[in-house]
Amino acid sequence: MEVDTATSAAIQTPSKHLLPELEIYCYFLVLLFLIDQKRYNEAKACSSASIDRLKNLNRRTVDVIASRLYFYYSYSYELTGDLAEIRG
């Protein structure tokens, strides 16, 4: 019996990058989960990472999710008592 190696090699190659919209949405879901589980310090770290990633993007399609991320970014800092750190 012969095995086709071309198809098995195509299955094993990982995708290069996620769509930016999908990546930001995943950050949003993880952030909501962490806040819901009352893991505020981890939520603060996740929100900071998501905002850093968001600043590198310049896509209008991310704006709706970005507005929610900025709210929860502020909220996670408020829950940990560090809101003064992010004020401009």
PDB file of C-alpha atoms in Angstrom:
ATOM      1  CA  MET A   1       0.000   0.000   0.000  1.00  0.00           C
ATOM      2  CA  GLU A   2       1.380   3.402  -0.955  1.00  0.00           C
ATOM      3  CA  VAL A   3       1.150   6.443   1.285  1.00  0.00           C
ATOM      4  CA  ASP A   4       0.853   9.910  -0.160  1.00  0.00           C
ATOM      5  CA  THR A   5       3.366  12.064   1.728  1.00  0.00           C
ATOM      6  CA  ALA A   6       2.375  15.325   0.045  1.00  0.00           C
ATOM      7  CA  THR A   7      -0.993  15.448   1.761  1.00  0.00           C
ATOM      8  CA  SER A   8       0.411  14.559   5.185  1.00  0.00           C
ATOM      9  CA  ALA A   9       3.030  17.316   4.864  1.00  0.00           C
ATOM     10  CA  ALA A  10       0.348  19.844   3.984  1.00  0.00           C
ATOM     11  CA  ILE A  11      -1.628  18.951   7.084  1.00  0.00           C
ATOM     12  CA  GLN A  12       1.343  19.403   9.418  1.00  0.00           C
ATOM     13  CA  THR A  13       2.309  22.917   8.319  1.00  0.00           C
ATOM     14  CA  PRO A  14       1.038  25.438  10.862  1.00  0.00           C
ATOM     15  CA  SER A  15      -0.637  28.624   9.747  1.00  0.00           C
ATOM     16  CA  LYS A  16       1.617  31.680   9.813  1.00  0.00           C
ATOM     17  CA  HIS A  17      -0.580  34.283  11.492  1.00  0.00           C
ATOM     18  CA  LEU A  18      -4.103  34.720  12.704  1.00  0.00           C
ATOM     19  CA  LEU A  19      -6.265  37.459  11.357  1.00  0.00           C
ATOM     20  CA  PRO A  20      -5.796  40.560  13.533  1.00  0.00           C
ATOM     21  CA  GLU A  21      -9.530  40.705  14.213  1.00  0.00           C
ATOM     22  CA  LEU A  22      -9.518  37.121  15.442  1.00  0.00           C
ATOM     23  CA  GLU A  23      -6.441  37.665  17.591  1.00  0.00           C
ATOM     24  CA  ILE A  24      -7.908  40.749  19.264  1.00  0.00           C
ATOM     25  CA  TYR A  25     -11.221  38.942  19.810  1.00  0.00           C
ATOM     26  CA  CYS A  26      -9.357  36.083  21.526  1.00  0.00           C
ATOM     27  CA  TYR A  27      -7.665  38.597  23.827  1.00  0.00           C
ATOM     28  CA  PHE A  28     -11.114  39.992  24.593  1.00  0.00           C
ATOM     29  CA  LEU A  29     -12.562  36.575  25.459  1.00  0.00           C
ATOM     30  CA  VAL A  30      -9.628  35.678  27.700  1.00  0.00           C
ATOM     31  CA  LEU A  31      -9.862  39.029  29.456  1.00  0.00           C
ATOM     32  CA  LEU A  32     -13.566  38.554  30.158  1.00  0.00           C
ATOM     33  CA  PHE A  33     -12.889  35.058  31.480  1.00  0.00           C
ATOM     34  CA  LEU A  34     -10.160  36.275  33.825  1.00  0.00           C
ATOM     35  CA  ILE A  35     -12.304  39.077  35.205  1.00  0.00           C
ATOM     36  CA  ASP A  36     -15.206  36.670  35.666  1.00  0.00           C
ATOM     37  CA  GLN A  37     -12.937  34.284  37.605  1.00  0.00           C
ATOM     38  CA  LYS A  38     -11.751  37.185  39.811  1.00  0.00           C
ATOM     39  CA  ARG A  39      -8.129  36.773  38.668  1.00  0.00           C
ATOM     40  CA  TYR A  40      -7.563  40.493  38.465  1.00  0.00           C
ATOM     41  CA  ASN A  41      -3.773  40.597  38.297  1.00  0.00           C
ATOM     42  CA  GLU A  42      -3.764  38.186  35.364  1.00  0.00           C
ATOM     43  CA  ALA A  43      -6.557  40.207  33.752  1.00  0.00           C
ATOM     44  CA  LYS A  44      -4.440  43.331  34.160  1.00  0.00           C
ATOM     45  CA  ALA A  45      -1.499  41.646  32.416  1.00  0.00           C
ATOM     46  CA  CYS A  46      -3.725  40.328  29.637  1.00  0.00           C
ATOM     47  CA  SER A  47      -5.327  43.708  29.055  1.00  0.00           C
ATOM     48  CA  SER A  48      -1.932  45.397  28.905  1.00  0.00           C
ATOM     49  CA  ALA A  49      -0.717  42.860  26.353  1.00  0.00           C
ATOM     50  CA  SER A  50      -3.856  43.298  24.273  1.00  0.00           C
ATOM     51  CA  ILE A  51      -3.526  47.093  24.244  1.00  0.00           C
ATOM     52  CA  ASP A  52       0.146  46.815  23.256  1.00  0.00           C
ATOM     53  CA  ARG A  53      -0.823  44.526  20.382  1.00  0.00           C
ATOM     54  CA  LEU A  54      -3.701  46.783  19.440  1.00  0.00           C
ATOM     55  CA  LYS A  55      -1.423  49.813  19.152  1.00  0.00           C
ATOM     56  CA  ASN A  56       0.553  47.993  16.436  1.00  0.00           C
ATOM     57  CA  LEU A  57      -2.569  47.525  14.318  1.00  0.00           C
ATOM     58  CA  ASN A  58      -4.098  50.189  12.154  1.00  0.00           C
ATOM     59  CA  ARG A  59      -7.288  48.557  10.958  1.00  0.00           C
ATOM     60  CA  ARG A  60     -10.732  50.062  11.068  1.00  0.00           C
ATOM     61  CA  THR A  61     -12.277  46.597  11.344  1.00  0.00           C
ATOM     62  CA  VAL A  62     -10.841  46.196  14.855  1.00  0.00           C
ATOM     63  CA  ASP A  63     -12.279  49.443  16.235  1.00  0.00           C
ATOM     64  CA  VAL A  64     -15.463  47.920  17.681  1.00  0.00           C
ATOM     65  CA  ILE A  65     -13.586  45.260  19.637  1.00  0.00           C
ATOM     66  CA  ALA A  66     -10.868  47.791  20.527  1.00  0.00           C
ATOM     67  CA  SER A  67     -13.384  50.055  22.237  1.00  0.00           C
ATOM     68  CA  ARG A  68     -14.472  47.195  24.452  1.00  0.00           C
ATOM     69  CA  LEU A  69     -10.867  46.249  25.158  1.00  0.00           C
ATOM     70  CA  TYR A  70     -10.070  49.794  26.277  1.00  0.00           C
ATOM     71  CA  PHE A  71     -13.028  49.687  28.658  1.00  0.00           C
ATOM     72  CA  TYR A  72     -11.931  46.391  30.216  1.00  0.00           C
ATOM     73  CA  TYR A  73      -8.312  47.609  30.256  1.00  0.00           C
ATOM     74  CA  SER A  74      -9.399  50.493  32.447  1.00  0.00           C
ATOM     75  CA  TYR A  75     -11.718  48.261  34.460  1.00  0.00           C
ATOM     76  CA  SER A  76      -8.993  45.700  35.228  1.00  0.00           C
ATOM     77  CA  TYR A  77      -6.684  48.454  36.462  1.00  0.00           C
ATOM     78  CA  GLU A  78      -9.527  49.847  38.559  1.00  0.00           C
ATOM     79  CA  LEU A  79     -10.175  46.448  40.132  1.00  0.00           C
ATOM     80  CA  THR A  80      -6.534  46.090  41.153  1.00  0.00           C
ATOM     81  CA  GLY A  81      -6.399  49.634  42.509  1.00  0.00           C
ATOM     82  CA  ASP A  82      -3.848  50.839  39.961  1.00  0.00           C
ATOM     83  CA  LEU A  83      -6.015  53.126  37.861  1.00  0.00           C
ATOM     84  CA  ALA A  84      -3.647  56.065  38.352  1.00  0.00           C
ATOM     85  CA  GLU A  85      -0.945  54.157  36.405  1.00  0.00           C
ATOM     86  CA  ILE A  86      -2.794  54.425  33.091  1.00  0.00           C
ATOM     87  CA  ARG A  87      -4.186  57.914  33.349  1.00  0.00           C
ATOM     88  CA  GLY A  88      -2.764  60.357  30.833  1.00  0.00           C
TER      89      GLY A  88
END
